[in-house]
XYZ file of C-alpha atoms in Angstrom:
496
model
C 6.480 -32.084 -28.451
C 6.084 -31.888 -32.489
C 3.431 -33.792 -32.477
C 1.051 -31.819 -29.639
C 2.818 -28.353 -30.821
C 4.845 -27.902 -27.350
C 8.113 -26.318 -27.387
C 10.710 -28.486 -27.965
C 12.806 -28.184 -24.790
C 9.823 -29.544 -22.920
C 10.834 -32.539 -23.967
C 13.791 -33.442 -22.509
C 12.904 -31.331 -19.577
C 10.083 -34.365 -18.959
C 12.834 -36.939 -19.499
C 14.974 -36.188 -17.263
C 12.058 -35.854 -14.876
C 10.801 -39.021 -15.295
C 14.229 -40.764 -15.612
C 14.941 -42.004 -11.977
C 18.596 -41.062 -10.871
C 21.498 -43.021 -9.977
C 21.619 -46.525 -10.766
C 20.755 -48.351 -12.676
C 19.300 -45.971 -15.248
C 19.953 -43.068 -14.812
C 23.913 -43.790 -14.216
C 23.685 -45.987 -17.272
C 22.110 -43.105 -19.583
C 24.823 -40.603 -18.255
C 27.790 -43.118 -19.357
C 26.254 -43.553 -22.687
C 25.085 -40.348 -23.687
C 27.086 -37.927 -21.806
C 30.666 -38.359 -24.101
C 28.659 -37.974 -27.140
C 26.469 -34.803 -25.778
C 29.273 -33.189 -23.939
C 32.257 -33.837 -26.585
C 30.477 -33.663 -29.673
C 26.922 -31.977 -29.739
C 27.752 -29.206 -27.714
C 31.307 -28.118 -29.186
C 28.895 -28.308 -32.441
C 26.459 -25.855 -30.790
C 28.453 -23.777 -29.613
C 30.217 -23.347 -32.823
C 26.781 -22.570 -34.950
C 26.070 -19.791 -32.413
C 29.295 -18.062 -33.304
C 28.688 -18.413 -36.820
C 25.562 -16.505 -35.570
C 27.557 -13.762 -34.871
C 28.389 -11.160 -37.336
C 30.303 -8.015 -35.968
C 29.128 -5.796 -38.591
C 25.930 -5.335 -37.145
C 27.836 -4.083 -34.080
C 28.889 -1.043 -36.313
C 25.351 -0.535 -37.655
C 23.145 -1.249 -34.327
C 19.954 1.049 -34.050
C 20.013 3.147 -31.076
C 17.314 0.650 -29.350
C 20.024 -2.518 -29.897
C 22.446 0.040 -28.052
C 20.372 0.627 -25.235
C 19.404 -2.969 -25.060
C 23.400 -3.568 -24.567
C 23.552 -0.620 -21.769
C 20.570 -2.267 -19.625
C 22.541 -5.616 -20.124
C 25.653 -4.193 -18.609
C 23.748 -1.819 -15.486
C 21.786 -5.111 -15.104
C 24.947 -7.500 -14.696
C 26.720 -4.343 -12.126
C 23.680 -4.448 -10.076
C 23.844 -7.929 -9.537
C 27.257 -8.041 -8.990
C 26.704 -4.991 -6.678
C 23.945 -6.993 -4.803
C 25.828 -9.907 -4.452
C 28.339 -8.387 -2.957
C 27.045 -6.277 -0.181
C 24.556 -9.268 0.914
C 28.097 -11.723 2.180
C 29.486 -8.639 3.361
C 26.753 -7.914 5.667
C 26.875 -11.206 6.949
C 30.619 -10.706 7.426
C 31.979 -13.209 4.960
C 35.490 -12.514 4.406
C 36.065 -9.861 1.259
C 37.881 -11.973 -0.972
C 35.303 -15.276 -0.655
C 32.417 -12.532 -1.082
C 33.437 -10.462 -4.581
C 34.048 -14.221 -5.532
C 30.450 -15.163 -5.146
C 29.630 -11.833 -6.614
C 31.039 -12.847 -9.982
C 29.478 -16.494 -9.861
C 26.190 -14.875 -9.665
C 26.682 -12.611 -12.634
C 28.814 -15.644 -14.957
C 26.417 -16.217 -17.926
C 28.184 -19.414 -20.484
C 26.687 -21.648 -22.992
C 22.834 -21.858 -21.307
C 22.293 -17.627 -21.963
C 23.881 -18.096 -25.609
C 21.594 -20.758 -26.520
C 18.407 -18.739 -25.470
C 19.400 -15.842 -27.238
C 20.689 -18.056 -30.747
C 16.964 -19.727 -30.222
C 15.623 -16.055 -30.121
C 17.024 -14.824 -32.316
C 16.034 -17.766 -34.929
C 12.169 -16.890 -33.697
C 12.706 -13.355 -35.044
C 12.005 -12.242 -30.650
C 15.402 -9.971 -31.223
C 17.028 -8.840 -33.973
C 20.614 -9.342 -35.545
C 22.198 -6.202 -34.005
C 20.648 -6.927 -30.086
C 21.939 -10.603 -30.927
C 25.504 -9.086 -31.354
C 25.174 -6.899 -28.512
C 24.082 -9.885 -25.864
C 26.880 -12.552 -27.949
C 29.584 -9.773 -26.601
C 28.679 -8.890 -23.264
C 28.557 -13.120 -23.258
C 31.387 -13.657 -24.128
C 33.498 -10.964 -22.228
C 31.653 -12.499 -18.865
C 31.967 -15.999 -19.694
C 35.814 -15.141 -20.437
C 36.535 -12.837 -17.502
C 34.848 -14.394 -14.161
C 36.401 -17.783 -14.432
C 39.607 -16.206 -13.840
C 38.861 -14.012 -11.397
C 36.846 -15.940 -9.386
C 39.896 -18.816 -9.564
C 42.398 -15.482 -8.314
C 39.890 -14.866 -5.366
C 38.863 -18.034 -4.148
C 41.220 -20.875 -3.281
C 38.860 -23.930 -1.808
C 41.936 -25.705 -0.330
C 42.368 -23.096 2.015
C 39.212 -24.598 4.431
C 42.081 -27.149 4.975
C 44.390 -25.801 6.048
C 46.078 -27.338 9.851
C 48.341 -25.808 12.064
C 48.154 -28.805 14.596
C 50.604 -31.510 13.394
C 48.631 -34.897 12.514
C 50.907 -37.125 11.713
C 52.389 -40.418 13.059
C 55.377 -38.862 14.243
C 52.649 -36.920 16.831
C 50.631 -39.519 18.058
C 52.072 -41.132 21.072
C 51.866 -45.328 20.900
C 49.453 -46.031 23.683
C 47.226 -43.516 22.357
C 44.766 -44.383 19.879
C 45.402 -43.441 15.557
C 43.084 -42.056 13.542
C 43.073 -42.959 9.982
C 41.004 -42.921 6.987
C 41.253 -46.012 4.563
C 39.480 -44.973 0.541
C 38.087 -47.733 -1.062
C 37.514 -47.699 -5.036
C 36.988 -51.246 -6.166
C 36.299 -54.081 -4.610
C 40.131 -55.705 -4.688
C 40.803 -52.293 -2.136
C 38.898 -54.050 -0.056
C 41.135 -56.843 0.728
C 44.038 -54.854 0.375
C 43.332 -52.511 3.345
C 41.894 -55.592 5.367
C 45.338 -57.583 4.195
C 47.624 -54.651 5.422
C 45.838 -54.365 8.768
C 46.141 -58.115 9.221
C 49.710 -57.674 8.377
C 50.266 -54.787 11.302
C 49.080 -57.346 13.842
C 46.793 -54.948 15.776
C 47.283 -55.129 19.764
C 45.017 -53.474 22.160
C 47.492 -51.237 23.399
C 47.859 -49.731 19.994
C 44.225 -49.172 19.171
C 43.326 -48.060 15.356
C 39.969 -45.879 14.788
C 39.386 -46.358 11.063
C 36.947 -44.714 8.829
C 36.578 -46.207 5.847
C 35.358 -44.116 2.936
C 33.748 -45.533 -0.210
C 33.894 -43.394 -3.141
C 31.749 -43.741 -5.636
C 31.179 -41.328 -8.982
C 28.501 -39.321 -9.524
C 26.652 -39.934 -12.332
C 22.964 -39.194 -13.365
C 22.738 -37.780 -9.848
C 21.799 -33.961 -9.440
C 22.405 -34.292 -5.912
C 26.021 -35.361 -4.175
C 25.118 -37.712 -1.211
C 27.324 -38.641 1.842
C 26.306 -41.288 3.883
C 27.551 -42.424 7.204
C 26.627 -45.926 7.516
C 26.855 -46.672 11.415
C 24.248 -44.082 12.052
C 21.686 -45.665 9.732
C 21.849 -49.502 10.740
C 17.460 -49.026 11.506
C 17.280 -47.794 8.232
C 19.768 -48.769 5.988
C 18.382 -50.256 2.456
C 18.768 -53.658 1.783
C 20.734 -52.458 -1.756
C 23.332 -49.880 -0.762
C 26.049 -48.483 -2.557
C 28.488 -50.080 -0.153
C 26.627 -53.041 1.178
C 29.477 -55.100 0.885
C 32.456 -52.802 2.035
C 30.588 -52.376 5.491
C 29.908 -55.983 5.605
C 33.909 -56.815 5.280
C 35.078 -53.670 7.630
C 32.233 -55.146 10.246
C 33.603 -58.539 9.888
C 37.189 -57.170 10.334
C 35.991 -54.931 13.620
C 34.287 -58.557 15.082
C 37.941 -60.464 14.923
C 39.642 -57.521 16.024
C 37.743 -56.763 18.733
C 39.062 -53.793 20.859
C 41.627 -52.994 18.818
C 39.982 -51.391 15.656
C 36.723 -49.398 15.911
C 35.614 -49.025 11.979
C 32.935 -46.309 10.915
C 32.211 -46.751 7.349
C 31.144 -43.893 4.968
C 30.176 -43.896 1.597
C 30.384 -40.453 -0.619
C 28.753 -40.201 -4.076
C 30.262 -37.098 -5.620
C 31.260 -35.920 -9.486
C 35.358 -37.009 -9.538
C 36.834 -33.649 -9.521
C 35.699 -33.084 -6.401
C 36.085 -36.292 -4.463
C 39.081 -34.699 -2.636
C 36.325 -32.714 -0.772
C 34.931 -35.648 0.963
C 37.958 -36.734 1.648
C 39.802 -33.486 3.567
C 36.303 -32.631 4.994
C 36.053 -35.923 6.620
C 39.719 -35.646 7.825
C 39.282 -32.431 9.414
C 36.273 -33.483 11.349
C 37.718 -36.754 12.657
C 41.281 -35.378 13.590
C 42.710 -37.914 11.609
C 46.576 -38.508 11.458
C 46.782 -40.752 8.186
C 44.681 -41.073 4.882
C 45.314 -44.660 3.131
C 45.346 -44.170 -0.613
C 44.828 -46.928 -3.528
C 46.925 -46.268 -6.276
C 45.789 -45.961 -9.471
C 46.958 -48.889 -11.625
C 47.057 -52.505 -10.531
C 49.779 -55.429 -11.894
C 49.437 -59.269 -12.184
C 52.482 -61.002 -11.563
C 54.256 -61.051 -14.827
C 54.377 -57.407 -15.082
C 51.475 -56.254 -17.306
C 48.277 -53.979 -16.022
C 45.852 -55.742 -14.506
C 43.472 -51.883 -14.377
C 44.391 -48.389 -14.632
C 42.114 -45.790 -13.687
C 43.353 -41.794 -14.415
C 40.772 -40.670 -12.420
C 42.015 -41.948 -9.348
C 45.554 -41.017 -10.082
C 44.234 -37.415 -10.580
C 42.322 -37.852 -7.053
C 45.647 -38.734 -5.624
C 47.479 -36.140 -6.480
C 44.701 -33.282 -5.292
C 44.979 -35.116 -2.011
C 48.944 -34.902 -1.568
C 48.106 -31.238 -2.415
C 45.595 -30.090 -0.215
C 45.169 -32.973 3.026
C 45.386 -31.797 6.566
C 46.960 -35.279 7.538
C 49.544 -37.288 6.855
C 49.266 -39.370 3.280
C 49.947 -43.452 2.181
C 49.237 -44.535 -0.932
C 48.879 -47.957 -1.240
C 50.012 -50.421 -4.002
C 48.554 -54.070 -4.130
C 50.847 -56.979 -4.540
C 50.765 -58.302 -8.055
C 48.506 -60.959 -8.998
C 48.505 -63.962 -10.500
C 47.125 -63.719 -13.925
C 43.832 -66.303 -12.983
C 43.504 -63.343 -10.262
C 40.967 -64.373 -7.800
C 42.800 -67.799 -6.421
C 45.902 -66.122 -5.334
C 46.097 -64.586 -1.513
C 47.182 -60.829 -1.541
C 50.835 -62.058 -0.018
C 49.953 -59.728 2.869
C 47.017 -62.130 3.717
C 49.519 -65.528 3.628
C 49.608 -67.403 6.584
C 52.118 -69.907 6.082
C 54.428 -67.734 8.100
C 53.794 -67.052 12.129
C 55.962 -63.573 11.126
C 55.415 -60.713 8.449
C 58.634 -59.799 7.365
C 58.614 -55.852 6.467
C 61.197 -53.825 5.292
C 61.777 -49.637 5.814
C 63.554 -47.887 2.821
C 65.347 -44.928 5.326
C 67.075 -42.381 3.405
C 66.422 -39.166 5.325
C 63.618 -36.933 5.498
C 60.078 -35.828 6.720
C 58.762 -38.398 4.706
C 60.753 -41.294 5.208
C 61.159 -40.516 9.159
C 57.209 -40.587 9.134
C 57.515 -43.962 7.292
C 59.399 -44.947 9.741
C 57.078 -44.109 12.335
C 54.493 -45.928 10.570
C 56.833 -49.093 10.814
C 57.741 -48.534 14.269
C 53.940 -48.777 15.312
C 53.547 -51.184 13.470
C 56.523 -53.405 14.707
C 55.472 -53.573 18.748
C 54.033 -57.028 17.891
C 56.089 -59.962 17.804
C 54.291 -61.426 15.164
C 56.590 -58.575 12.649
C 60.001 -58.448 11.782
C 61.003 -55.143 11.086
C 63.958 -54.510 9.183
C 65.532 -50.665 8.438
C 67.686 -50.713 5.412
C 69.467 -47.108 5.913
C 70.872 -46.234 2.710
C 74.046 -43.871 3.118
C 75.446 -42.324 0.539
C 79.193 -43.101 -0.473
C 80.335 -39.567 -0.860
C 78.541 -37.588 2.000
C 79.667 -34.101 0.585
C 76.546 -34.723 -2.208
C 74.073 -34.824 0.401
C 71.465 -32.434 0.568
C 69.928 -32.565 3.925
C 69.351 -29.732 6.141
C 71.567 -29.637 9.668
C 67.719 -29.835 10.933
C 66.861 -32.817 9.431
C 70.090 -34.898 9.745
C 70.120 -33.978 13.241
C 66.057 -35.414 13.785
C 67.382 -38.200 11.573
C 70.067 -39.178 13.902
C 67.634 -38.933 16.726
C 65.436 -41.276 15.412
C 67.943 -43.823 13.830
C 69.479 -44.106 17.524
C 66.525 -45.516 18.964
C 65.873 -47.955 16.291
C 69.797 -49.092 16.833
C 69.227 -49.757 20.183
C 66.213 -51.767 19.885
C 66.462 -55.269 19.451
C 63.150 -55.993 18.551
C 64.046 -54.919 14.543
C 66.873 -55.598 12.317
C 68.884 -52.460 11.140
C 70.900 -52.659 7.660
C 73.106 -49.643 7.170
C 74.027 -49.785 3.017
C 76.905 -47.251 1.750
C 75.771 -46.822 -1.999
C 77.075 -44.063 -4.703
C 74.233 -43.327 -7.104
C 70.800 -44.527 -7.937
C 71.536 -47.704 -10.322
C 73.835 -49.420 -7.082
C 70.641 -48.626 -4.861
C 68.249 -50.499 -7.947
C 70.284 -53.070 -7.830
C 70.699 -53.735 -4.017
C 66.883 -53.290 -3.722
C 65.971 -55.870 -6.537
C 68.221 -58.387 -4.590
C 65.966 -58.153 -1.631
C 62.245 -57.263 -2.052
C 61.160 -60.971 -2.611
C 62.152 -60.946 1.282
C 59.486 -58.892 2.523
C 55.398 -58.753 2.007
C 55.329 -55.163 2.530
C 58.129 -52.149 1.883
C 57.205 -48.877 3.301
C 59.161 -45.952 1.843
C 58.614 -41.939 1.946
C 57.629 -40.343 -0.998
C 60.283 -37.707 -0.954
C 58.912 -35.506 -3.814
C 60.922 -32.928 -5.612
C 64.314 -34.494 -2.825
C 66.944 -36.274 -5.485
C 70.482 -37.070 -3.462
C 73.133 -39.418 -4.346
C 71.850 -42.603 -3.611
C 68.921 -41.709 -6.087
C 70.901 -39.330 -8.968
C 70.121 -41.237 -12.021
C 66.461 -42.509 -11.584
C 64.664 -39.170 -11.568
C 64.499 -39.332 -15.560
C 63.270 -42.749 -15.364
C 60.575 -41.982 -12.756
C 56.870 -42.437 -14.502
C 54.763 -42.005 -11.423
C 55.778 -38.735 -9.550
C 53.016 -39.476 -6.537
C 54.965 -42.316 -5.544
C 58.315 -40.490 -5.710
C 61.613 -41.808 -6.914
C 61.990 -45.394 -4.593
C 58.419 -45.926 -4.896
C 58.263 -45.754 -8.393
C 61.298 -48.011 -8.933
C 59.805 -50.437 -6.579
C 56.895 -50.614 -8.424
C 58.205 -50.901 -12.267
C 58.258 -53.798 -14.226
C 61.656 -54.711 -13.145
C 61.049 -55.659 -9.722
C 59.123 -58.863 -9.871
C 57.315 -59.832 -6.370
C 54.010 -59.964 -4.725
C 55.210 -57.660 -2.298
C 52.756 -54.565 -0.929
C 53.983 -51.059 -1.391
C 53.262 -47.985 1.398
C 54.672 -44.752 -0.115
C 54.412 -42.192 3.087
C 54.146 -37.776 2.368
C 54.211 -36.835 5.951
C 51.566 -33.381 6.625
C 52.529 -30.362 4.480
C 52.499 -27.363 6.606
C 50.788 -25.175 4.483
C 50.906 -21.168 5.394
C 48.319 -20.006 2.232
């Protein structure tokens, strides 16, 4: 640009033009140069623009920097005026259409940088430079709050039909979504499946959802595989998850039908594809990965924060029912060790139910229950009671659904049931690390926010609070096992 006298911001308007997005470029460029652009050049920039500033010439503007300042303003209230009455004649509600209103008027770091680069090319002058910094500044500071007051995009999901477990009858067929990260989720969900022993008269319509990050992509992309079989690339994003789901549908033929999607979208808003994709498939459970993966001697095997934070918006905001799914630990080699879910040594998967009363653990329950009407599983319910009953905290409500539930699974005799009398959280650690080498998978409600006497002392020691008190002890250090862990948040009824 120098050299044939262009403007400079030509430049690396061309780049990114010619750059071609996504992978492998254009990804690679973002993941390089985006920490040092975004945490360090423009804090910088930002910073010499408000040195820019000097107040003073507020005080001694000319009358044309002060009407300058007025045509600003009318010109931002006509806007805003505009923007408003346009949604409201197409009768978008109020609140969603003063929220676009402000949007449309937000100026930020983009309308500061043209005016600092103006006002270095002597195209405005000091005092109209003050004026425009201001106005700026009072915008940039004001609509992101009001527009967060106004508009609340969690509210698209929100259910008043119950989808949960509980809900769906047994002969009918469940709808659930499976996320997939990594690769190793892969065999995970496949491995837990397996372990469920999938009959026909318990069908399971899965739609699998491969997230992948945004990144040197302007444009988010969802992609649903099983209509574009004719045209599918021969390099996709997820060519090998919807190889391993298809393989899984072939051997467990009619009693999984698996649609596989893949959304590319910036992290933050990943949760999006998710709900959306929830609410248009009526689905009655979302699988989970957690975030951070073990070998078998305790240390972290991967850790990603980013999927933690995805987690928790999802607990938050899904119209469904919630698992969140930790692998079995590995052996520190990795790759030659079976997920113990996958082990075939055994003609029976031994799983276990944690029952301590609840939404959440009586959907877990469910969950096992569903799971259990093949004879391939052995189902145990260990119903932890606690010692002194006058430090429960269970509503007559639950307790009484509680009871109604725990008398069916006491007259079957297709499960075991283990009733344990405990008095505080360090005899229910111990009873629990005596057992869990027993089972290949432990399902156990999340029970956020619910501490009761067979708990009271392990809420301070509690590192993962989207796992909830069992599920975090479970998962610590101190339990060693290649066990699988299901942590179950049955549907929040949301009213706002």
């Amino acid at each position: 640009t120098k050299l044939f006298r262009v403007y400079f911001l030509f430049g690396p308007f061309i780049l990114g033009l010619a750059v071609p997005d996504g992978p492998p470029l254009g990804s690679a460029l973002v993941e390089k140069l985006d920490p040092i652009i975004s945490g360090l050049f423009l804090p910088i920039f930002a910073t010499t623009c408000g040195l820019r500033f000097d107040p003073s010439y507020f005080k001694d503007s000319t009358k044309f920097a002060h009407h300058q300042a007025i045509g600003a303003v009318v010109t931002l209230l006509i806007k805003f005026v505009v923007s408003l009455l346009v949604p409201l004649l197409c009768k978008m509600p109020t609140r969603d259409s003063f929220a676009l209103a402000f949007i449309m008027i937000s100026k930020g770091i983009v309308e500061m940088g043209s005016y600092s680069i103006m006002n270095d090319s002597r195209v405005i002058s000091e005092d109209i430079f003050t004026h425009m910094t201001i106005v700026i500044i009072l915008v940039a500071s004001i609509v992101p709050i009001l527009v967060k007051k106004l508009y609340d995009p969690s509210r698209k999901y929100l259910c008043f039909q119950k989808r949960t477990i509980m809900n769906s009858k047994l002969n009918q067929e469940l709808r659930l979504i499976s996320c997939v990260h990594v690769p190793s989720n892969v065999s995970s969900i496949i491995n837990l499946f397996n372990a469920s022993c999938l009959i026909r008269d318990s069908s399971i319509a899965l739609d699998v959802l491969h997230l992948v990050k945004l990144s040197g992509r302007a444009t988010p992309l969802f992609i649903a595989h099983h209509k574009q079989k004719k045209t599918q690339p021969n390099k996709s994003y997820s060519e090998n998850v919807v190889l391993a789901f298809e393989q899984f549908e072939r051997d467990n033929r009619e009693a999984v039908s698996v649609n596989v999607f893949t959304a590319v979208s910036p992290p933050n808003l990943m949760y999006e594809d998710i709900c959306n994709l929830a609410m248009d498939r009526l689905t009655s459970f979302i699988i989970l990965p957690f975030h951070r993966r073990w070998y078998i001697d305790g240390s972290i095997e991967s850790e990603d924060q980013t999927i933690r934070s995805l987690n928790f918006d999802i607990l938050e905001r899904a119209p469904c029912s919630i698992g969140i799914l930790v692998e079995g630990r590995r052996n520190l080699k990795g790759s030659n060790v079976r997920d113990p879910l996958a082990s075939n040594n055994s003609s029976s998967y031994n799983i276990a139910v944690i029952f301590m009363g609840g939404q959440d653990d009586r959907e877990a329950l469910a969950l096992a229950k569903r799971i259990s009407q093949d004879k391939n599983v052995s189902l145990t319910v260990i119903h932890f009671k606690a010692a002194n009953s006058l430090g429960a905290i269970l509503t007559e409500n639950d307790r009484m659904l509680d009871d109604a539930m725990l008398s069916d699974i006491k007259q079957s005799k297709c499960l075991t049931y283990i009733e344990k009398q405990v008095k505080d959280g360090p005899e229910t650690s111990n009873y629990l690390r005596s057992i869990v080498e027993d089972y290949q998978l432990i399902i156990v409600g999340r029970r956020y926010k619910r501490e009761n006497p067979q708990t009271s002392g392990l809420q301070e020691w509690c590192e993962f609070q989207e796992i909830g008190i069992i599920g975090d002890l479970l998962s610590s250090a101190d339990f060693i096992g290649k066990y699988s862990l299901l942590i179950v948040q049955q549907q929040q009824q949301r009213t706002t």
